[in-house]
Short mmCIF file of N, CA and C in Angstrom, two decimals:
data_model
loop_
_atom_site.label_atom_id
_atom_site.label_comp_id
_atom_site.label_asym_id
_atom_site.label_seq_id
_atom_site.Cartn_x
_atom_site.Cartn_y
_atom_site.Cartn_z
N MET A 47 -8.48 -69.45 108.79
CA MET A 47 -7.63 -68.85 109.80
C MET A 47 -8.47 -67.88 110.59
N ARG A 48 -8.32 -67.95 111.86
CA ARG A 48 -9.11 -67.13 112.76
C ARG A 48 -8.31 -65.92 113.20
N ARG A 49 -8.93 -64.79 113.17
CA ARG A 49 -8.25 -63.55 113.54
C ARG A 49 -8.73 -63.11 114.92
N THR A 50 -7.75 -62.68 115.76
CA THR A 50 -8.11 -62.19 117.09
C THR A 50 -7.39 -60.89 117.35
N ASP A 51 -7.85 -60.15 118.33
CA ASP A 51 -7.20 -58.91 118.73
C ASP A 51 -6.15 -59.16 119.82
N GLU A 52 -6.01 -60.42 120.24
CA GLU A 52 -5.03 -60.73 121.28
C GLU A 52 -3.62 -60.65 120.73
N LYS A 53 -2.74 -60.18 121.58
CA LYS A 53 -1.32 -60.16 121.21
C LYS A 53 -0.77 -61.57 121.32
N PRO A 54 0.13 -61.93 120.41
CA PRO A 54 0.73 -63.27 120.53
C PRO A 54 1.58 -63.36 121.80
N ARG A 55 1.54 -64.53 122.37
CA ARG A 55 2.33 -64.74 123.59
C ARG A 55 3.80 -64.91 123.25
N LYS A 56 4.62 -64.36 124.13
CA LYS A 56 6.05 -64.56 123.98
C LYS A 56 6.44 -65.85 124.68
N PRO A 57 7.38 -66.59 124.11
CA PRO A 57 7.80 -67.81 124.80
C PRO A 57 8.45 -67.44 126.14
N ARG A 58 8.20 -68.27 127.11
CA ARG A 58 8.79 -68.04 128.43
C ARG A 58 10.24 -68.48 128.44
N SER A 59 11.06 -67.67 129.06
CA SER A 59 12.46 -68.07 129.20
C SER A 59 12.66 -68.65 130.58
N ARG A 60 13.57 -69.56 130.67
CA ARG A 60 13.87 -70.16 131.96
C ARG A 60 14.70 -69.20 132.77
N ALA A 61 14.38 -69.06 134.02
CA ALA A 61 15.16 -68.18 134.91
C ALA A 61 16.50 -68.82 135.19
N GLN A 62 17.54 -68.00 135.16
CA GLN A 62 18.88 -68.49 135.47
C GLN A 62 19.25 -68.06 136.87
N LYS A 63 19.89 -68.94 137.55
CA LYS A 63 20.39 -68.60 138.88
C LYS A 63 21.86 -68.29 138.77
N GLY A 64 22.28 -67.15 139.29
CA GLY A 64 23.69 -66.76 139.26
C GLY A 64 24.05 -66.21 137.91
N PRO A 65 25.31 -65.77 137.76
CA PRO A 65 25.75 -65.18 136.51
C PRO A 65 25.85 -66.23 135.41
N SER A 66 25.59 -65.82 134.17
CA SER A 66 25.76 -66.75 133.05
C SER A 66 27.23 -66.95 132.81
N ALA A 67 27.55 -67.83 131.89
CA ALA A 67 28.95 -68.20 131.66
C ALA A 67 29.83 -67.01 131.29
N GLY A 68 29.28 -66.01 130.59
CA GLY A 68 30.10 -64.89 130.17
C GLY A 68 30.14 -63.73 131.15
N GLU A 69 29.31 -63.76 132.16
CA GLU A 69 29.25 -62.65 133.10
C GLU A 69 30.24 -62.83 134.24
N VAL A 70 30.62 -61.69 134.82
CA VAL A 70 31.54 -61.70 135.95
C VAL A 70 30.83 -61.03 137.11
N PRO A 71 30.80 -61.65 138.28
CA PRO A 71 30.21 -60.97 139.42
C PRO A 71 30.95 -59.66 139.67
N GLN A 72 30.22 -58.61 139.94
CA GLN A 72 30.83 -57.30 140.17
C GLN A 72 31.40 -57.22 141.58
N GLU A 73 32.58 -56.64 141.67
CA GLU A 73 33.22 -56.42 142.96
C GLU A 73 32.63 -55.16 143.58
N ALA A 74 32.67 -55.08 144.87
CA ALA A 74 32.20 -53.88 145.56
C ALA A 74 33.14 -52.72 145.23
N PRO A 75 32.58 -51.51 144.98
CA PRO A 75 33.44 -50.38 144.67
C PRO A 75 34.47 -50.14 145.77
N GLY A 76 35.71 -49.88 145.34
CA GLY A 76 36.77 -49.58 146.30
C GLY A 76 37.39 -50.80 146.95
N LYS A 77 36.83 -51.97 146.68
CA LYS A 77 37.35 -53.20 147.28
C LYS A 77 38.39 -53.80 146.34
N PRO A 78 39.55 -54.24 146.86
CA PRO A 78 40.56 -54.81 145.98
C PRO A 78 40.03 -56.07 145.30
N VAL A 79 40.48 -56.28 144.08
CA VAL A 79 40.06 -57.43 143.31
C VAL A 79 40.97 -58.60 143.63
N ALA A 80 40.38 -59.71 144.02
CA ALA A 80 41.16 -60.91 144.33
C ALA A 80 41.50 -61.64 143.04
N PRO A 81 42.67 -62.26 142.98
CA PRO A 81 43.01 -63.04 141.78
C PRO A 81 42.00 -64.15 141.58
N ARG A 82 41.68 -64.44 140.34
CA ARG A 82 40.73 -65.50 140.01
C ARG A 82 41.45 -66.84 139.98
N GLU A 83 40.73 -67.85 140.33
CA GLU A 83 41.27 -69.20 140.32
C GLU A 83 41.00 -69.86 138.97
N PRO A 84 41.83 -70.84 138.59
CA PRO A 84 41.54 -71.58 137.36
C PRO A 84 40.11 -72.12 137.41
N GLY A 85 39.41 -72.03 136.28
CA GLY A 85 38.03 -72.48 136.23
C GLY A 85 37.05 -71.34 136.45
N SER A 86 37.54 -70.15 136.83
CA SER A 86 36.63 -69.01 136.99
C SER A 86 36.25 -68.49 135.62
N SER A 87 35.37 -67.52 135.58
CA SER A 87 34.91 -67.01 134.29
C SER A 87 35.99 -66.24 133.55
N GLN A 88 37.08 -65.88 134.21
CA GLN A 88 38.19 -65.21 133.53
C GLN A 88 39.05 -66.19 132.76
N THR A 89 39.19 -67.37 133.28
CA THR A 89 40.09 -68.35 132.68
C THR A 89 39.37 -69.10 131.57
N HIS A 90 40.15 -69.74 130.73
CA HIS A 90 39.57 -70.47 129.61
C HIS A 90 40.18 -71.87 129.57
N PRO A 91 39.35 -72.89 129.39
CA PRO A 91 39.88 -74.26 129.36
C PRO A 91 40.98 -74.47 128.33
N ALA A 92 40.91 -73.77 127.20
CA ALA A 92 41.95 -73.93 126.18
C ALA A 92 43.31 -73.42 126.68
N VAL A 93 43.30 -72.35 127.46
CA VAL A 93 44.55 -71.82 128.01
C VAL A 93 45.09 -72.77 129.08
N ILE A 94 44.22 -73.27 129.91
CA ILE A 94 44.62 -74.22 130.95
C ILE A 94 45.26 -75.45 130.30
N ALA A 95 44.63 -75.98 129.26
CA ALA A 95 45.18 -77.14 128.56
C ALA A 95 46.49 -76.80 127.86
N PHE A 96 46.56 -75.63 127.23
CA PHE A 96 47.77 -75.20 126.55
C PHE A 96 48.94 -75.14 127.53
N LEU A 97 48.72 -74.54 128.67
CA LEU A 97 49.80 -74.40 129.65
C LEU A 97 50.17 -75.75 130.27
N ARG A 98 49.20 -76.61 130.45
CA ARG A 98 49.49 -77.94 131.00
C ARG A 98 50.43 -78.69 130.07
N GLU A 99 50.24 -78.56 128.76
CA GLU A 99 51.04 -79.26 127.77
C GLU A 99 52.30 -78.50 127.36
N LEU A 100 52.43 -77.26 127.76
CA LEU A 100 53.55 -76.42 127.35
C LEU A 100 54.88 -76.97 127.86
N ASP A 101 55.83 -77.10 126.95
CA ASP A 101 57.18 -77.52 127.30
C ASP A 101 58.07 -76.28 127.17
N HIS A 102 58.24 -75.58 128.25
CA HIS A 102 59.03 -74.34 128.26
C HIS A 102 59.81 -74.30 129.57
N PRO A 103 61.11 -73.97 129.53
CA PRO A 103 61.90 -73.96 130.76
C PRO A 103 61.44 -72.91 131.79
N LEU A 104 60.69 -71.90 131.35
CA LEU A 104 60.21 -70.86 132.27
C LEU A 104 58.69 -70.93 132.46
N LYS A 105 58.19 -72.15 132.48
CA LYS A 105 56.74 -72.36 132.62
C LYS A 105 56.20 -71.74 133.91
N GLN A 106 56.93 -71.87 135.01
CA GLN A 106 56.49 -71.28 136.29
C GLN A 106 56.38 -69.76 136.18
N GLU A 107 57.32 -69.16 135.49
CA GLU A 107 57.32 -67.71 135.32
C GLU A 107 56.16 -67.26 134.44
N ILE A 108 55.86 -68.04 133.42
CA ILE A 108 54.72 -67.75 132.54
C ILE A 108 53.43 -67.79 133.36
N GLU A 109 53.30 -68.81 134.19
CA GLU A 109 52.12 -68.94 135.06
C GLU A 109 52.02 -67.76 136.04
N ALA A 110 53.17 -67.32 136.57
CA ALA A 110 53.16 -66.18 137.50
C ALA A 110 52.68 -64.90 136.81
N ILE A 111 53.15 -64.66 135.61
CA ILE A 111 52.71 -63.47 134.87
C ILE A 111 51.24 -63.58 134.52
N ARG A 112 50.80 -64.77 134.15
CA ARG A 112 49.37 -65.00 133.87
C ARG A 112 48.52 -64.63 135.08
N ARG A 113 48.93 -65.06 136.26
CA ARG A 113 48.16 -64.74 137.48
C ARG A 113 48.13 -63.23 137.72
N ILE A 114 49.25 -62.56 137.47
CA ILE A 114 49.31 -61.11 137.66
C ILE A 114 48.32 -60.43 136.70
N ILE A 115 48.34 -60.83 135.44
CA ILE A 115 47.45 -60.22 134.44
C ILE A 115 46.00 -60.41 134.85
N LEU A 116 45.61 -61.62 135.19
CA LEU A 116 44.21 -61.90 135.54
C LEU A 116 43.77 -61.16 136.80
N ALA A 117 44.71 -60.88 137.70
CA ALA A 117 44.37 -60.20 138.95
C ALA A 117 44.21 -58.69 138.78
N VAL A 118 44.65 -58.15 137.66
CA VAL A 118 44.59 -56.70 137.45
C VAL A 118 43.16 -56.20 137.36
N SER A 119 42.26 -56.98 136.75
CA SER A 119 40.86 -56.55 136.60
C SER A 119 39.97 -57.77 136.43
N PRO A 120 38.77 -57.72 137.02
CA PRO A 120 37.85 -58.84 136.83
C PRO A 120 37.28 -58.89 135.42
N GLU A 121 37.51 -57.86 134.61
CA GLU A 121 37.01 -57.82 133.24
C GLU A 121 37.95 -58.51 132.25
N ILE A 122 39.14 -58.88 132.70
CA ILE A 122 40.11 -59.52 131.81
C ILE A 122 39.71 -60.97 131.58
N ARG A 123 39.77 -61.38 130.32
CA ARG A 123 39.52 -62.76 129.91
C ARG A 123 40.75 -63.25 129.17
N GLU A 124 40.91 -64.55 129.16
CA GLU A 124 42.03 -65.14 128.44
C GLU A 124 41.53 -66.11 127.40
N GLU A 125 42.32 -66.30 126.37
CA GLU A 125 42.05 -67.31 125.35
C GLU A 125 43.35 -67.54 124.58
N ILE A 126 43.33 -68.49 123.69
CA ILE A 126 44.49 -68.73 122.85
C ILE A 126 44.30 -67.93 121.56
N LYS A 127 45.27 -67.10 121.27
CA LYS A 127 45.26 -66.31 120.04
C LYS A 127 46.71 -66.20 119.60
N TRP A 128 46.94 -66.30 118.31
CA TRP A 128 48.30 -66.25 117.78
C TRP A 128 49.17 -67.36 118.41
N ASN A 129 48.56 -68.50 118.67
CA ASN A 129 49.22 -69.68 119.22
C ASN A 129 49.87 -69.46 120.58
N ALA A 130 49.24 -68.63 121.41
CA ALA A 130 49.75 -68.37 122.75
C ALA A 130 48.61 -67.81 123.61
N PRO A 131 48.76 -67.86 124.94
CA PRO A 131 47.76 -67.21 125.79
C PRO A 131 47.70 -65.71 125.49
N SER A 132 46.48 -65.22 125.33
CA SER A 132 46.25 -63.81 125.01
C SER A 132 45.16 -63.29 125.94
N TYR A 133 45.20 -62.01 126.25
CA TYR A 133 44.31 -61.42 127.25
C TYR A 133 43.56 -60.25 126.65
N ARG A 134 42.29 -60.12 127.04
CA ARG A 134 41.45 -59.07 126.48
C ARG A 134 40.46 -58.55 127.52
N THR A 135 39.99 -57.37 127.25
CA THR A 135 38.78 -56.85 127.91
C THR A 135 37.79 -56.75 126.76
N THR A 136 37.64 -55.57 126.17
CA THR A 136 36.81 -55.45 124.97
C THR A 136 37.57 -55.95 123.75
N GLU A 137 38.89 -55.79 123.74
CA GLU A 137 39.76 -56.28 122.68
C GLU A 137 41.03 -56.85 123.31
N HIS A 138 41.76 -57.61 122.52
CA HIS A 138 43.02 -58.16 123.02
C HIS A 138 44.02 -57.04 123.26
N PHE A 139 44.76 -57.16 124.36
CA PHE A 139 45.75 -56.13 124.70
C PHE A 139 47.10 -56.73 125.07
N ALA A 140 47.18 -58.00 125.38
CA ALA A 140 48.44 -58.62 125.77
C ALA A 140 48.47 -60.07 125.29
N THR A 141 49.63 -60.46 124.75
CA THR A 141 49.80 -61.82 124.26
C THR A 141 51.22 -62.27 124.58
N PHE A 142 51.33 -63.48 125.09
CA PHE A 142 52.66 -64.04 125.34
C PHE A 142 53.35 -64.34 124.02
N ASN A 143 54.65 -64.12 123.98
CA ASN A 143 55.51 -64.55 122.88
C ASN A 143 56.42 -65.60 123.52
N LEU A 144 56.19 -66.85 123.20
CA LEU A 144 56.87 -67.96 123.88
C LEU A 144 58.00 -68.58 123.06
N ARG A 145 58.45 -67.88 122.03
CA ARG A 145 59.50 -68.45 121.18
C ARG A 145 60.86 -68.50 121.85
N THR A 146 61.16 -67.54 122.70
CA THR A 146 62.46 -67.57 123.38
C THR A 146 62.37 -68.49 124.60
N LYS A 147 63.46 -69.17 124.89
CA LYS A 147 63.47 -70.12 126.00
C LYS A 147 64.18 -69.59 127.24
N ASP A 148 64.88 -68.46 127.11
CA ASP A 148 65.63 -67.93 128.25
C ASP A 148 64.95 -66.73 128.90
N ARG A 149 63.87 -66.23 128.32
CA ARG A 149 63.14 -65.08 128.84
C ARG A 149 61.65 -65.31 128.59
N VAL A 150 60.82 -64.65 129.40
CA VAL A 150 59.38 -64.65 129.15
C VAL A 150 59.04 -63.29 128.57
N ARG A 151 58.41 -63.31 127.41
CA ARG A 151 58.09 -62.07 126.70
C ARG A 151 56.58 -61.90 126.60
N LEU A 152 56.13 -60.70 126.93
CA LEU A 152 54.71 -60.35 126.84
C LEU A 152 54.60 -59.15 125.92
N ILE A 153 53.81 -59.29 124.86
CA ILE A 153 53.59 -58.20 123.91
C ILE A 153 52.32 -57.45 124.34
N LEU A 154 52.44 -56.14 124.53
CA LEU A 154 51.28 -55.29 124.77
C LEU A 154 50.92 -54.63 123.45
N HIS A 155 49.65 -54.70 123.09
CA HIS A 155 49.21 -54.18 121.79
C HIS A 155 47.80 -53.63 121.92
N MET A 156 47.29 -53.09 120.84
CA MET A 156 45.96 -52.47 120.83
C MET A 156 44.95 -53.30 120.05
N GLY A 157 45.08 -54.61 120.08
CA GLY A 157 44.15 -55.49 119.39
C GLY A 157 44.66 -55.89 118.02
N ALA A 158 43.84 -56.65 117.32
CA ALA A 158 44.25 -57.20 116.03
C ALA A 158 44.06 -56.20 114.88
N LYS A 159 43.14 -55.27 115.03
CA LYS A 159 42.85 -54.32 113.96
C LYS A 159 43.64 -53.03 114.14
N VAL A 160 44.07 -52.46 113.03
CA VAL A 160 44.83 -51.21 113.06
C VAL A 160 43.89 -50.08 113.49
N LYS A 161 44.37 -49.27 114.42
CA LYS A 161 43.60 -48.14 114.94
C LYS A 161 44.41 -46.87 114.79
N GLY A 162 43.83 -45.77 115.20
CA GLY A 162 44.52 -44.49 115.15
C GLY A 162 45.79 -44.47 115.98
N THR A 163 45.85 -45.30 116.99
CA THR A 163 47.04 -45.34 117.85
C THR A 163 48.27 -45.82 117.07
N ALA A 164 48.06 -46.50 115.95
CA ALA A 164 49.19 -46.98 115.15
C ALA A 164 50.01 -45.82 114.59
N THR A 165 49.35 -44.69 114.34
CA THR A 165 50.08 -43.51 113.84
C THR A 165 50.29 -42.46 114.92
N LYS A 166 49.29 -42.31 115.81
CA LYS A 166 49.42 -41.32 116.90
C LYS A 166 50.35 -41.80 118.00
N GLY A 167 50.27 -43.07 118.29
CA GLY A 167 51.07 -43.63 119.37
C GLY A 167 50.31 -43.73 120.67
N VAL A 168 50.95 -44.34 121.63
CA VAL A 168 50.40 -44.57 122.96
C VAL A 168 51.36 -43.98 123.97
N GLU A 169 50.84 -43.31 124.98
CA GLU A 169 51.69 -42.78 126.04
C GLU A 169 51.38 -43.49 127.34
N ILE A 170 52.37 -44.15 127.87
CA ILE A 170 52.25 -44.90 129.13
C ILE A 170 53.44 -44.52 130.00
N GLU A 171 53.18 -44.19 131.24
CA GLU A 171 54.29 -43.94 132.17
C GLU A 171 54.98 -45.26 132.47
N ASP A 172 56.30 -45.23 132.46
CA ASP A 172 57.09 -46.43 132.66
C ASP A 172 58.33 -46.13 133.50
N PRO A 173 58.14 -45.73 134.77
CA PRO A 173 59.29 -45.37 135.60
C PRO A 173 60.26 -46.53 135.84
N ALA A 174 59.78 -47.77 135.77
CA ALA A 174 60.65 -48.93 136.01
C ALA A 174 61.40 -49.36 134.74
N GLY A 175 61.08 -48.75 133.60
CA GLY A 175 61.77 -49.09 132.36
C GLY A 175 61.45 -50.48 131.84
N LEU A 176 60.21 -50.93 132.01
CA LEU A 176 59.84 -52.27 131.57
C LEU A 176 59.56 -52.37 130.07
N LEU A 177 59.15 -51.27 129.45
CA LEU A 177 58.65 -51.32 128.09
C LEU A 177 59.76 -51.12 127.04
N GLU A 178 59.78 -52.02 126.08
CA GLU A 178 60.63 -51.88 124.90
C GLU A 178 59.67 -51.67 123.73
N TRP A 179 59.66 -50.46 123.19
CA TRP A 179 58.69 -50.11 122.15
C TRP A 179 59.07 -50.76 120.83
N LEU A 180 58.11 -51.48 120.23
CA LEU A 180 58.29 -52.15 118.96
C LEU A 180 57.65 -51.34 117.83
N ALA A 181 56.66 -50.55 118.17
CA ALA A 181 55.94 -49.66 117.26
C ALA A 181 55.29 -48.60 118.13
N LYS A 182 54.57 -47.66 117.52
CA LYS A 182 53.96 -46.59 118.30
C LYS A 182 52.85 -47.08 119.23
N ASP A 183 52.29 -48.25 118.92
CA ASP A 183 51.18 -48.78 119.73
C ASP A 183 51.42 -50.22 120.17
N ARG A 184 52.67 -50.62 120.24
CA ARG A 184 53.01 -52.01 120.58
C ARG A 184 54.34 -52.03 121.31
N CYS A 185 54.38 -52.78 122.40
CA CYS A 185 55.66 -52.87 123.12
C CYS A 185 55.84 -54.26 123.71
N LEU A 186 57.04 -54.48 124.18
CA LEU A 186 57.45 -55.77 124.70
C LEU A 186 57.87 -55.60 126.16
N VAL A 187 57.41 -56.53 127.00
CA VAL A 187 57.84 -56.59 128.40
C VAL A 187 58.53 -57.95 128.54
N THR A 188 59.75 -57.94 129.09
CA THR A 188 60.54 -59.17 129.18
C THR A 188 60.96 -59.41 130.62
N PHE A 189 60.85 -60.68 131.03
CA PHE A 189 61.27 -61.08 132.38
C PHE A 189 62.17 -62.31 132.27
N GLY A 190 63.14 -62.37 133.18
CA GLY A 190 64.08 -63.49 133.17
C GLY A 190 63.76 -64.59 134.15
N ASP A 191 63.30 -64.23 135.35
CA ASP A 191 63.04 -65.25 136.36
C ASP A 191 61.97 -64.76 137.34
N GLU A 192 61.59 -65.66 138.22
CA GLU A 192 60.53 -65.39 139.20
C GLU A 192 60.87 -64.20 140.09
N GLU A 193 62.12 -64.09 140.48
CA GLU A 193 62.55 -62.98 141.35
C GLU A 193 62.34 -61.63 140.65
N GLU A 194 62.73 -61.57 139.39
CA GLU A 194 62.54 -60.32 138.62
C GLU A 194 61.05 -60.00 138.46
N ILE A 195 60.25 -61.01 138.24
CA ILE A 195 58.80 -60.81 138.11
C ILE A 195 58.25 -60.20 139.39
N GLN A 196 58.63 -60.75 140.53
CA GLN A 196 58.12 -60.24 141.81
C GLN A 196 58.63 -58.83 142.10
N GLN A 197 59.87 -58.54 141.74
CA GLN A 197 60.42 -57.20 141.95
C GLN A 197 59.69 -56.15 141.12
N LYS A 198 59.25 -56.54 139.93
CA LYS A 198 58.63 -55.59 138.99
C LYS A 198 57.12 -55.75 138.89
N ARG A 199 56.56 -56.54 139.77
CA ARG A 199 55.12 -56.83 139.74
C ARG A 199 54.27 -55.56 139.79
N ALA A 200 54.52 -54.70 140.75
CA ALA A 200 53.71 -53.49 140.91
C ALA A 200 53.79 -52.61 139.66
N ALA A 201 54.98 -52.50 139.08
CA ALA A 201 55.15 -51.69 137.87
C ALA A 201 54.36 -52.31 136.71
N LEU A 202 54.40 -53.64 136.58
CA LEU A 202 53.65 -54.31 135.52
C LEU A 202 52.15 -54.11 135.71
N GLU A 203 51.67 -54.25 136.93
CA GLU A 203 50.24 -54.05 137.20
C GLU A 203 49.81 -52.63 136.82
N THR A 204 50.62 -51.64 137.17
CA THR A 204 50.31 -50.24 136.84
C THR A 204 50.26 -50.04 135.33
N ILE A 205 51.23 -50.60 134.63
CA ILE A 205 51.27 -50.48 133.17
C ILE A 205 50.05 -51.16 132.55
N LEU A 206 49.70 -52.35 133.01
CA LEU A 206 48.55 -53.06 132.46
C LEU A 206 47.26 -52.27 132.67
N ARG A 207 47.06 -51.72 133.85
CA ARG A 207 45.85 -50.92 134.11
C ARG A 207 45.79 -49.71 133.19
N ALA A 208 46.92 -49.03 133.00
CA ALA A 208 46.97 -47.86 132.12
C ALA A 208 46.70 -48.28 130.67
N TRP A 209 47.27 -49.39 130.26
CA TRP A 209 47.09 -49.87 128.89
C TRP A 209 45.61 -50.17 128.62
N ILE A 210 44.98 -50.85 129.56
CA ILE A 210 43.57 -51.20 129.41
C ILE A 210 42.71 -49.94 129.32
N ARG A 211 43.02 -48.92 130.10
CA ARG A 211 42.25 -47.67 130.04
C ARG A 211 42.33 -47.02 128.65
N LEU A 212 43.43 -47.24 127.93
CA LEU A 212 43.60 -46.66 126.60
C LEU A 212 42.86 -47.42 125.50
N MET A 213 42.43 -48.63 125.80
CA MET A 213 41.77 -49.46 124.78
C MET A 213 40.45 -48.87 124.34
#
């Protein structure tokens, strides 16, 4: 074996053009965030397939709420968790509850692991009265139809942004 004073070469990595699959292009500061289209880095093929196959009388309303959630922040990602579309930034914060057929229910939570918020609680302003508290760190938002979703859209967006800041 021959010994040298040369440093070993590092393998060359291939240069990537554009963001990798997990990265999100950054929006300009102060510029409103446009809703992402299906197939963007926020959406997930499993959720797209799940919703395509979903047999629910309020499927349009579920899709409308999904679009609202994804438009709140470019950092939001979706996937299937707990057998329903679920949304996360660093951790999951919102999951659809699709068991009822006459209402669309969205559970807001602080992820899968128990945190200090489970005993301390979460404080969120809710002037529109959308939140039904299920625990100190978990609540339910319920919508009946597309009209109600559009009427309460701004309130839902405000609540989602506040919830994400607490994560």
